[in-house]
Amino acid sequence: MHGRPRRPAKPEDEEAASAKAAKLRDLQAQVLHNHHARTYTKEAIGLSFKLLEINPEAYTAWNYRKLAFQHNVKELSDPEAIKSAVDDELRVVEVALRQNPKSYGAWYHRKWLLNQKLAPVDFKREFGLLDKLLKVDARNFHGWNYRRFLSRFMGVPDEEELKYTMDKISENFSNYSAWHNRSILLSNLLIQQSKGFESKQKIFSEEFELVTQALFTDPSDQSGWFYHLWLLAQTSSPDNPQLIASWPSNAAKLTSSLMKEKVEQHTLSSIWSRTVPIVLYFNEPVKGLNQSSVNLKSDLEFSKDIQWRPLTMADSGYSNCWAAYLQISNECSSLQEYSVEVNIPCSDDIVSRSGSNYNSPVHFTFDIELISNDTAQGLDLFDKPVAWNCSESFQSHGNRDPIPVDLLKITSALVEQDSNWHFERLSEEIDLFRELPDDNSKFGKLTLARLLLACAAIKSRGRSLIERKGYCEEALGLFTDLIHLDPSHKQCYEDERSLVLMDKLTCDMETFMKHCSVQVQPNSAPLNHVQLCRLSLTRIGFAERLLWVQMLDLSHNSLRSVEGLEALQHLVFLNISNNQISSFTALEPLTKIISLKVLDLSFNKIGAHSIDTTRYICSSPFSHKIEASEAFEEYQKVNINVEEYWDAILFFRSLKLAQLDIKGNEIASKENFRTLVVTLIPCLKWFDGEDVN
Amino acid sequence: MAEAPAHDYPTIEPTSFDVVICGTGLPESVLAAACAAAGKTVLHVDPNPFYGSLYSSVPLPSFLSPDPSSVPLSPSGDDSHTVVDLHRRNIYSEAVDLLLRSGGSHHVEFKSVEGRSLLYWEGQLYPVPDSRQAIFLDAATLKLTEKTVLFRFFELVRAHIAAADEDVEGEEASDKISEEDLDLPFVEYLKKQQLPPKMRAVVLYAIAMADYDQDTDCCEKLLTTREGIQTIALYSSSIGRFANAQRAFIYPMYGHGELTQAFCRCAAVKGALYVLRMPISALLMDEERKNCLGARLTSGQDILCQQLILDPSYKVPILDAPSDGSDSNLLRKVARGICIISKSVKQDSSNLLIVFPPKSLEEQQIAAIRGLQLSSNLAVCPPGMFMVYLSTPCADTSTGKQCIKKAIDALFAPQASDSLEGHLKETSENNEDLKPTVIWSCVYVQEITEGTSSSLLSCPTPDEHLDYRSILDSSKKLFTDICPNEEFLPKKSAAVYADDDSDSAE
């Protein structure tokens, strides 16, 4: 089944193929005719068999057979007759599977038949059929799917199925399906706490040993590495989701002005006007945050019900990062401090993708001070374009609280159970893979890097900074090796390296402070400024440590995506000039940052390629959304070329920018682009350094 | 063997053949099949009432006084369950190919040496990891790093073989092992591939089947990488050629006599004439006593032929006298041991190959000792018992015998009782982890003669190897002397034959 070379077609093959096609067309027409006419006679059903015998992919023929079967079986009352009807149908499926063992339609038909529960199922025959098929091709995932279906159908204990995966792995360990099924069965058994599966540590130790045997035998075989990756994920991450950061952080003091909303759009709002976002950041994607799973207590009055929204591009409902916007009601007008209490108890509502619920309760409070802020009122802060070079260090601005410390407090306050075992297990694996004699095994290096990072993550909880940095350094070296060793996956390794780099730069205060400063703009409170320039970053990581940032300079990197920045609900200034952004689709996360006012996109690659390749990389491109088509209609009316600028339209219309720099991109040189942007962002004041008006 | 009265002998018609072959050992039988396939008229006679000559399998009762030079005989009866092969060996390598090509595989039933080969290393028996899956599954005796280097080496060889098969032009392929490395001693190449000593022993003695110690410089029998890789290629290409037989070694059911008979049947189907119980009493020579014209059979009948082929037990003075200089070589000897034991050397495995690398038993052990354990499921011994054949090449009789005895001591517990009957009962109560006990054993040394080719051809005696490679090579050489322009057992002959009723050979 695998690794068969394709031979070029010969002329006689073509002839045979066209004859076959003619025959198929004829059969298909007849079957369709019978289908429409609801003819369920023996001859008509026989025709559909003839069609499926040659082409098991004719899905309509399967559906026709289902209807015909239901129709005919109704008239039968003798159990024997029903049984023989079912048997006939099963035999048709077998014939089809002989033609194509990977026919979706045929497998589905068989499951459908069994699910009708009309006759007792001969499980011996079913498992016999499966054994035969899996002998021909042990990696036929349809077969494995059907096996899972059967074992559930007849209640085969997971332990037995686990034994079967071991049999298959003993025959040939290059079997993704067997390893995969093993991971599913083990997860089930561990969750159910079946007999012999009480200790996760013992089971995983055994599994690590088993898969290591395969990895060391043939380091170039991928199937084992995939299983190892699963084991690593099970070992390195906590069982249950955890909150790792929030904004505002615990005991933070905020100020909020009582300005009217219409004035708001032209202010540099380090001071919130009646709207305060709360951001919660989890260690893995979760869903189920709502008013009851997150308790908010405050003497402030909110004008609307609080709604928690996932900050993510995907529609899955799961997200690492959740936000809610507190609307301070107009009735609150006394200038005083209000305290807000956030309480996340153990909750069955908040669940991770693997289905485990949130069970580490967190409680934090912060204060909001309402101020009148009359001085700022009426002042146009954007009377000239904002420059990026006037900032002072934190030290010189001594009176400010170093905000990151507070953020990190939450992270370290979390108690990590079992972390000793995890760490020991991972260390053992690291020692093992350091000895892998195959120096050029990319999987070996990648796995070692991942193990090191998992160790680093555990160490962050124990605050062993030096060790942690050592792990990061080694992992960085491995990724650099990998970029040379396996150039076809260069971008992937660069992304991984960027994450490690960001971890290294932000994991401790001392290093992080070198990149932090306070930006002082006239007529505005100082802004928290972070500079991560010229680091060859290709993507953003550890956004949970940047939640407090208001001004972010990421210029002169190699960013291809800005995913992660959507968590920075406080961000006002963003500089991503001189990067590798190639489309507006890649910038979609920015549309989630409602506070963003100044954006520097200059000298990127937007518009350089007519085909937007990131559409397939980004989790959810702009396209195919209902609100999009409404917007398009609207803009079509004002003579905007929707076909050409659809992504620009969707991007800019969701931003409330005051200043945009986009020079140095292909798209900016297009004639009517400036007009387009100005139309799309009515509040824009500065375009590429020029006054819009 | 008792002389039969003359009138019992049939008269052979016609009286002139292209080739007359005497003796039905393996090389003779292969030659008979090859000559018949090449269109020669063949008369194949054997003084014995059974097939096989030195390669025969003899029922146990007739093998009570083992003396390999004179073949013990008994009227063949089916009452015996134990068959002792005079020479045990696995079919391995080219024989597989030849059997398939000649269609001989229709006549024999095969069994693989299931379980594994075992390697004796530092006083213990270890399974030989000979495939990817075997390396993976052996978590008990293989270290992780050993796994990587061993499998990487296998992959290197596999890529080399695949590349060598593909390129006809002799173009330098990147997957191939460099010429320089191919000329290196194999052991040096293995060191270069970072194989630790135990893994080197596995590859050298249990897979590449080297005989002599490869770690000493003085030995002139150092295997080159080229030779080593050729053997590994055969090893891997032999795996799973017949249904039911998956390991690299396969073994004919009911003993090795079956194998020679398979080739005889092929020859018969191609028109060769077979007469058993027909010794040759004299050679017919031309006037100058230089060329052989034919043979006089015991029946008194004279048969003329262009080529006479004799099995090596015939000592013909004129054949021995004009030697081609091979006399200067020391006569090769092979020490053999046959044991019947109470239980398997390794639990749960019935048929096994055991390899003792040189010096693994004692300093004086110059060559590898190989042992083959066979069980009753090959129909060679009674149920519950196992038969072990040991062999090693040696320079002189006493060291050879000593080596075999050492190997027997290493594998088995000493014989406790002389009585065969009483012993059977004792052993049946033996504890599981005890070594198997020897019920019966014998050790002997045999000289090896090469095949010679002149007007009178003589076939080689069985040699020290476990496989038939060198015997088939010399048979092939003899065949090219007879029919210089013919292909040795071409595939075509099998295709025609395959449709024939195989019983017509009788």
PDB file of N, CA, C and O in Angstrom, chain B residues 55-108:
ATOM      1  N   TYR B  55      25.196 -36.993   1.803  1.00  0.00           N
ATOM      2  CA  TYR B  55      24.256 -35.944   2.217  1.00  0.00           C
ATOM      3  C   TYR B  55      22.931 -36.534   2.711  1.00  0.00           C
ATOM      4  O   TYR B  55      21.958 -35.843   2.859  1.00  0.00           O
ATOM      5  N   SER B  56      22.958 -37.852   2.922  1.00  0.00           N
ATOM      6  CA  SER B  56      21.674 -38.483   3.206  1.00  0.00           C
ATOM      7  C   SER B  56      21.262 -38.298   4.655  1.00  0.00           C
ATOM      8  O   SER B  56      22.049 -37.929   5.511  1.00  0.00           O
ATOM      9  N   SER B  57      20.020 -38.562   4.887  1.00  0.00           N
ATOM     10  CA  SER B  57      19.497 -38.595   6.249  1.00  0.00           C
ATOM     11  C   SER B  57      19.195 -40.047   6.572  1.00  0.00           C
ATOM     12  O   SER B  57      18.532 -40.727   5.797  1.00  0.00           O
ATOM     13  N   VAL B  58      19.733 -40.499   7.692  1.00  0.00           N
ATOM     14  CA  VAL B  58      19.609 -41.924   7.993  1.00  0.00           C
ATOM     15  C   VAL B  58      18.760 -42.112   9.236  1.00  0.00           C
ATOM     16  O   VAL B  58      18.916 -41.372  10.204  1.00  0.00           O
ATOM     17  N   PRO B  59      17.863 -43.063   9.246  1.00  0.00           N
ATOM     18  CA  PRO B  59      17.099 -43.333  10.458  1.00  0.00           C
ATOM     19  C   PRO B  59      18.027 -43.723  11.607  1.00  0.00           C
ATOM     20  O   PRO B  59      19.063 -44.342  11.383  1.00  0.00           O
ATOM     21  N   LEU B  60      17.667 -43.348  12.813  1.00  0.00           N
ATOM     22  CA  LEU B  60      18.556 -43.511  13.954  1.00  0.00           C
ATOM     23  C   LEU B  60      19.079 -44.922  14.172  1.00  0.00           C
ATOM     24  O   LEU B  60      20.264 -45.096  14.426  1.00  0.00           O
ATOM     25  N   PRO B  61      18.282 -45.942  14.118  1.00  0.00           N
ATOM     26  CA  PRO B  61      18.808 -47.283  14.403  1.00  0.00           C
ATOM     27  C   PRO B  61      20.015 -47.642  13.532  1.00  0.00           C
ATOM     28  O   PRO B  61      20.901 -48.372  13.968  1.00  0.00           O
ATOM     29  N   SER B  62      20.062 -47.116  12.338  1.00  0.00           N
ATOM     30  CA  SER B  62      21.170 -47.464  11.475  1.00  0.00           C
ATOM     31  C   SER B  62      22.378 -46.576  11.733  1.00  0.00           C
ATOM     32  O   SER B  62      23.379 -46.662  11.070  1.00  0.00           O
ATOM     33  N   PHE B  63      22.287 -45.703  12.727  1.00  0.00           N
ATOM     34  CA  PHE B  63      23.349 -44.741  12.935  1.00  0.00           C
ATOM     35  C   PHE B  63      23.980 -44.936  14.300  1.00  0.00           C
ATOM     36  O   PHE B  63      24.416 -44.009  14.942  1.00  0.00           O
ATOM     37  N   LEU B  64      24.008 -46.180  14.756  1.00  0.00           N
ATOM     38  CA  LEU B  64      24.488 -46.368  16.115  1.00  0.00           C
ATOM     39  C   LEU B  64      26.006 -46.296  16.218  1.00  0.00           C
ATOM     40  O   LEU B  64      26.537 -45.878  17.221  1.00  0.00           O
ATOM     41  N   SER B  65      26.692 -46.690  15.157  1.00  0.00           N
ATOM     42  CA  SER B  65      28.139 -46.491  15.187  1.00  0.00           C
ATOM     43  C   SER B  65      28.507 -45.467  14.125  1.00  0.00           C
ATOM     44  O   SER B  65      28.758 -45.799  12.982  1.00  0.00           O
ATOM     45  N   PRO B  66      28.541 -44.223  14.518  1.00  0.00           N
ATOM     46  CA  PRO B  66      28.715 -43.199  13.500  1.00  0.00           C
ATOM     47  C   PRO B  66      30.125 -43.220  12.922  1.00  0.00           C
ATOM     48  O   PRO B  66      31.106 -43.137  13.630  1.00  0.00           O
ATOM     49  N   ASP B  67      30.196 -43.326  11.652  1.00  0.00           N
ATOM     50  CA  ASP B  67      31.461 -43.318  10.955  1.00  0.00           C
ATOM     51  C   ASP B  67      31.184 -42.701   9.596  1.00  0.00           C
ATOM     52  O   ASP B  67      30.674 -43.351   8.698  1.00  0.00           O
ATOM     53  N   PRO B  68      31.466 -41.446   9.473  1.00  0.00           N
ATOM     54  CA  PRO B  68      30.995 -40.722   8.297  1.00  0.00           C
ATOM     55  C   PRO B  68      31.614 -41.212   6.984  1.00  0.00           C
ATOM     56  O   PRO B  68      31.066 -40.935   5.931  1.00  0.00           O
ATOM     57  N   SER B  69      32.740 -41.874   7.036  1.00  0.00           N
ATOM     58  CA  SER B  69      33.354 -42.226   5.759  1.00  0.00           C
ATOM     59  C   SER B  69      32.676 -43.444   5.134  1.00  0.00           C
ATOM     60  O   SER B  69      32.659 -43.587   3.921  1.00  0.00           O
ATOM     61  N   SER B  70      32.152 -44.312   5.962  1.00  0.00           N
ATOM     62  CA  SER B  70      31.378 -45.403   5.361  1.00  0.00           C
ATOM     63  C   SER B  70      29.929 -45.236   5.759  1.00  0.00           C
ATOM     64  O   SER B  70      29.597 -45.198   6.926  1.00  0.00           O
ATOM     65  N   VAL B  71      29.136 -45.080   4.782  1.00  0.00           N
ATOM     66  CA  VAL B  71      27.752 -44.726   5.067  1.00  0.00           C
ATOM     67  C   VAL B  71      26.988 -45.928   5.620  1.00  0.00           C
ATOM     68  O   VAL B  71      26.943 -46.979   4.994  1.00  0.00           O
ATOM     69  N   PRO B  72      26.449 -45.793   6.806  1.00  0.00           N
ATOM     70  CA  PRO B  72      25.701 -46.917   7.370  1.00  0.00           C
ATOM     71  C   PRO B  72      24.362 -47.094   6.647  1.00  0.00           C
ATOM     72  O   PRO B  72      23.752 -46.138   6.228  1.00  0.00           O
ATOM     73  N   LEU B  73      24.019 -48.301   6.510  1.00  0.00           N
ATOM     74  CA  LEU B  73      22.818 -48.590   5.728  1.00  0.00           C
ATOM     75  C   LEU B  73      21.857 -49.465   6.496  1.00  0.00           C
ATOM     76  O   LEU B  73      22.230 -50.222   7.359  1.00  0.00           O
ATOM     77  N   SER B  74      20.653 -49.328   6.164  1.00  0.00           N
ATOM     78  CA  SER B  74      19.661 -50.287   6.662  1.00  0.00           C
ATOM     79  C   SER B  74      18.525 -50.268   5.675  1.00  0.00           C
ATOM     80  O   SER B  74      18.323 -49.279   4.987  1.00  0.00           O
ATOM     81  N   PRO B  75      17.784 -51.370   5.598  1.00  0.00           N
ATOM     82  CA  PRO B  75      16.633 -51.340   4.711  1.00  0.00           C
ATOM     83  C   PRO B  75      15.715 -50.199   5.160  1.00  0.00           C
ATOM     84  O   PRO B  75      15.402 -50.095   6.342  1.00  0.00           O
ATOM     85  N   SER B  76      15.368 -49.351   4.271  1.00  0.00           N
ATOM     86  CA  SER B  76      14.624 -48.174   4.703  1.00  0.00           C
ATOM     87  C   SER B  76      13.247 -48.569   5.194  1.00  0.00           C
ATOM     88  O   SER B  76      12.463 -49.170   4.470  1.00  0.00           O
ATOM     89  N   GLY B  77      12.991 -48.293   6.450  1.00  0.00           N
ATOM     90  CA  GLY B  77      11.679 -48.597   7.010  1.00  0.00           C
ATOM     91  C   GLY B  77      11.071 -47.342   7.575  1.00  0.00           C
ATOM     92  O   GLY B  77      11.776 -46.415   7.939  1.00  0.00           O
ATOM     93  N   ASP B  78       9.795 -47.302   7.653  1.00  0.00           N
ATOM     94  CA  ASP B  78       9.136 -46.098   8.133  1.00  0.00           C
ATOM     95  C   ASP B  78       8.847 -46.165   9.624  1.00  0.00           C
ATOM     96  O   ASP B  78       8.166 -45.312  10.164  1.00  0.00           O
ATOM     97  N   ASP B  79       9.368 -47.202  10.281  1.00  0.00           N
ATOM     98  CA  ASP B  79       9.045 -47.384  11.696  1.00  0.00           C
ATOM     99  C   ASP B  79       9.821 -46.424  12.600  1.00  0.00           C
ATOM    100  O   ASP B  79       9.474 -46.257  13.748  1.00  0.00           O
ATOM    101  N   SER B  80      10.847 -45.809  12.065  1.00  0.00           N
ATOM    102  CA  SER B  80      11.693 -44.989  12.924  1.00  0.00           C
ATOM    103  C   SER B  80      11.262 -43.530  12.877  1.00  0.00           C
ATOM    104  O   SER B  80      10.964 -42.987  11.827  1.00  0.00           O
ATOM    105  N   HIS B  81      11.294 -42.883  14.030  1.00  0.00           N
ATOM    106  CA  HIS B  81      10.914 -41.463  14.071  1.00  0.00           C
ATOM    107  C   HIS B  81      12.127 -40.563  14.090  1.00  0.00           C
ATOM    108  O   HIS B  81      11.999 -39.353  14.061  1.00  0.00           O
ATOM    109  N   THR B  82      13.280 -41.138  14.258  1.00  0.00           N
ATOM    110  CA  THR B  82      14.442 -40.284  14.370  1.00  0.00           C
ATOM    111  C   THR B  82      15.297 -40.422  13.133  1.00  0.00           C
ATOM    112  O   THR B  82      15.630 -41.517  12.719  1.00  0.00           O
ATOM    113  N   VAL B  83      15.630 -39.307  12.550  1.00  0.00           N
ATOM    114  CA  VAL B  83      16.460 -39.309  11.368  1.00  0.00           C
ATOM    115  C   VAL B  83      17.714 -38.523  11.692  1.00  0.00           C
ATOM    116  O   VAL B  83      17.641 -37.410  12.198  1.00  0.00           O
ATOM    117  N   VAL B  84      18.853 -39.116  11.474  1.00  0.00           N
ATOM    118  CA  VAL B  84      20.084 -38.390  11.717  1.00  0.00           C
ATOM    119  C   VAL B  84      20.667 -37.981  10.383  1.00  0.00           C
ATOM    120  O   VAL B  84      20.945 -38.822   9.539  1.00  0.00           O
ATOM    121  N   ASP B  85      20.821 -36.721  10.196  1.00  0.00           N
ATOM    122  CA  ASP B  85      21.499 -36.266   8.995  1.00  0.00           C
ATOM    123  C   ASP B  85      22.991 -36.405   9.208  1.00  0.00           C
ATOM    124  O   ASP B  85      23.506 -36.057  10.257  1.00  0.00           O
ATOM    125  N   LEU B  86      23.667 -36.886   8.181  1.00  0.00           N
ATOM    126  CA  LEU B  86      25.104 -36.991   8.344  1.00  0.00           C
ATOM    127  C   LEU B  86      25.721 -35.602   8.361  1.00  0.00           C
ATOM    128  O   LEU B  86      26.743 -35.368   8.948  1.00  0.00           O
ATOM    129  N   HIS B  87      25.078 -34.694   7.702  1.00  0.00           N
ATOM    130  CA  HIS B  87      25.570 -33.326   7.716  1.00  0.00           C
ATOM    131  C   HIS B  87      24.384 -32.422   7.767  1.00  0.00           C
ATOM    132  O   HIS B  87      23.581 -32.403   6.870  1.00  0.00           O
ATOM    133  N   ARG B  88      24.326 -31.675   8.842  1.00  0.00           N
ATOM    134  CA  ARG B  88      23.188 -30.783   9.007  1.00  0.00           C
ATOM    135  C   ARG B  88      23.553 -29.423   8.483  1.00  0.00           C
ATOM    136  O   ARG B  88      24.593 -28.871   8.822  1.00  0.00           O
ATOM    137  N   ARG B  89      22.738 -28.869   7.701  1.00  0.00           N
ATOM    138  CA  ARG B  89      22.994 -27.482   7.350  1.00  0.00           C
ATOM    139  C   ARG B  89      21.690 -26.811   6.961  1.00  0.00           C
ATOM    140  O   ARG B  89      20.731 -27.468   6.616  1.00  0.00           O
ATOM    141  N   ASN B  90      21.734 -25.547   7.048  1.00  0.00           N
ATOM    142  CA  ASN B  90      20.566 -24.783   6.642  1.00  0.00           C
ATOM    143  C   ASN B  90      20.676 -24.443   5.184  1.00  0.00           C
ATOM    144  O   ASN B  90      21.760 -24.216   4.675  1.00  0.00           O
ATOM    145  N   ILE B  91      19.560 -24.406   4.565  1.00  0.00           N
ATOM    146  CA  ILE B  91      19.582 -23.816   3.250  1.00  0.00           C
ATOM    147  C   ILE B  91      19.557 -22.321   3.480  1.00  0.00           C
ATOM    148  O   ILE B  91      18.812 -21.817   4.284  1.00  0.00           O
ATOM    149  N   TYR B  92      20.337 -21.631   2.800  1.00  0.00           N
ATOM    150  CA  TYR B  92      20.579 -20.230   3.106  1.00  0.00           C
ATOM    151  C   TYR B  92      21.214 -19.746   1.846  1.00  0.00           C
ATOM    152  O   TYR B  92      21.964 -20.452   1.215  1.00  0.00           O
ATOM    153  N   SER B  93      20.872 -18.584   1.445  1.00  0.00           N
ATOM    154  CA  SER B  93      21.561 -18.024   0.287  1.00  0.00           C
ATOM    155  C   SER B  93      21.131 -18.648  -1.020  1.00  0.00           C
ATOM    156  O   SER B  93      19.973 -18.951  -1.222  1.00  0.00           O
ATOM    157  N   GLU B  94      22.135 -18.871  -1.885  1.00  0.00           N
ATOM    158  CA  GLU B  94      21.869 -19.236  -3.269  1.00  0.00           C
ATOM    159  C   GLU B  94      21.004 -20.479  -3.437  1.00  0.00           C
ATOM    160  O   GLU B  94      20.316 -20.611  -4.440  1.00  0.00           O
ATOM    161  N   ALA B  95      21.108 -21.401  -2.501  1.00  0.00           N
ATOM    162  CA  ALA B  95      20.341 -22.623  -2.659  1.00  0.00           C
ATOM    163  C   ALA B  95      18.858 -22.298  -2.789  1.00  0.00           C
ATOM    164  O   ALA B  95      18.117 -22.952  -3.509  1.00  0.00           O
ATOM    165  N   VAL B  96      18.442 -21.239  -2.073  1.00  0.00           N
ATOM    166  CA  VAL B  96      17.047 -20.838  -2.142  1.00  0.00           C
ATOM    167  C   VAL B  96      16.690 -20.485  -3.575  1.00  0.00           C
ATOM    168  O   VAL B  96      15.697 -20.944  -4.143  1.00  0.00           O
ATOM    169  N   ASP B  97      17.556 -19.673  -4.146  1.00  0.00           N
ATOM    170  CA  ASP B  97      17.340 -19.216  -5.502  1.00  0.00           C
ATOM    171  C   ASP B  97      17.314 -20.387  -6.470  1.00  0.00           C
ATOM    172  O   ASP B  97      16.449 -20.502  -7.333  1.00  0.00           O
ATOM    173  N   LEU B  98      18.279 -21.272  -6.291  1.00  0.00           N
ATOM    174  CA  LEU B  98      18.418 -22.411  -7.187  1.00  0.00           C
ATOM    175  C   LEU B  98      17.203 -23.314  -7.114  1.00  0.00           C
ATOM    176  O   LEU B  98      16.688 -23.786  -8.128  1.00  0.00           O
ATOM    177  N   LEU B  99      16.741 -23.533  -5.888  1.00  0.00           N
ATOM    178  CA  LEU B  99      15.569 -24.378  -5.714  1.00  0.00           C
ATOM    179  C   LEU B  99      14.367 -23.775  -6.430  1.00  0.00           C
ATOM    180  O   LEU B  99      13.617 -24.478  -7.098  1.00  0.00           O
ATOM    181  N   LEU B 100      14.234 -22.493  -6.291  1.00  0.00           N
ATOM    182  CA  LEU B 100      13.097 -21.839  -6.928  1.00  0.00           C
ATOM    183  C   LEU B 100      13.227 -21.928  -8.437  1.00  0.00           C
ATOM    184  O   LEU B 100      12.281 -22.191  -9.149  1.00  0.00           O
ATOM    185  N   ARG B 101      14.464 -21.722  -8.927  1.00  0.00           N
ATOM    186  CA  ARG B 101      14.679 -21.708 -10.358  1.00  0.00           C
ATOM    187  C   ARG B 101      14.454 -23.070 -10.970  1.00  0.00           C
ATOM    188  O   ARG B 101      13.886 -23.207 -12.040  1.00  0.00           O
ATOM    189  N   SER B 102      14.904 -24.086 -10.284  1.00  0.00           N
ATOM    190  CA  SER B 102      14.815 -25.419 -10.869  1.00  0.00           C
ATOM    191  C   SER B 102      13.440 -26.025 -10.662  1.00  0.00           C
ATOM    192  O   SER B 102      13.133 -27.073 -11.184  1.00  0.00           O
ATOM    193  N   GLY B 103      12.625 -25.389  -9.877  1.00  0.00           N
ATOM    194  CA  GLY B 103      11.321 -25.978  -9.601  1.00  0.00           C
ATOM    195  C   GLY B 103      11.416 -27.057  -8.547  1.00  0.00           C
ATOM    196  O   GLY B 103      10.437 -27.742  -8.251  1.00  0.00           O
ATOM    197  N   GLY B 104      12.605 -27.229  -7.981  1.00  0.00           N
ATOM    198  CA  GLY B 104      12.786 -28.267  -6.965  1.00  0.00           C
ATOM    199  C   GLY B 104      11.960 -28.015  -5.727  1.00  0.00           C
ATOM    200  O   GLY B 104      11.676 -28.928  -4.952  1.00  0.00           O
ATOM    201  N   SER B 105      11.538 -26.776  -5.528  1.00  0.00           N
ATOM    202  CA  SER B 105      10.799 -26.455  -4.311  1.00  0.00           C
ATOM    203  C   SER B 105       9.441 -27.153  -4.265  1.00  0.00           C
ATOM    204  O   SER B 105       8.812 -27.193  -3.221  1.00  0.00           O
ATOM    205  N   HIS B 106       9.005 -27.678  -5.409  1.00  0.00           N
ATOM    206  CA  HIS B 106       7.741 -28.410  -5.395  1.00  0.00           C
ATOM    207  C   HIS B 106       7.849 -29.704  -4.623  1.00  0.00           C
ATOM    208  O   HIS B 106       6.859 -30.269  -4.216  1.00  0.00           O
ATOM    209  N   HIS B 107       9.066 -30.204  -4.476  1.00  0.00           N
ATOM    210  CA  HIS B 107       9.247 -31.543  -3.917  1.00  0.00           C
ATOM    211  C   HIS B 107       9.608 -31.556  -2.454  1.00  0.00           C
ATOM    212  O   HIS B 107       9.676 -32.613  -1.863  1.00  0.00           O
ATOM    213  N   VAL B 108       9.934 -30.416  -1.900  1.00  0.00           N
ATOM    214  CA  VAL B 108      10.389 -30.420  -0.512  1.00  0.00           C
ATOM    215  C   VAL B 108       9.509 -29.507   0.322  1.00  0.00           C
ATOM    216  O   VAL B 108       8.995 -28.506  -0.160  1.00  0.00           O
TER     217      VAL B 108
END
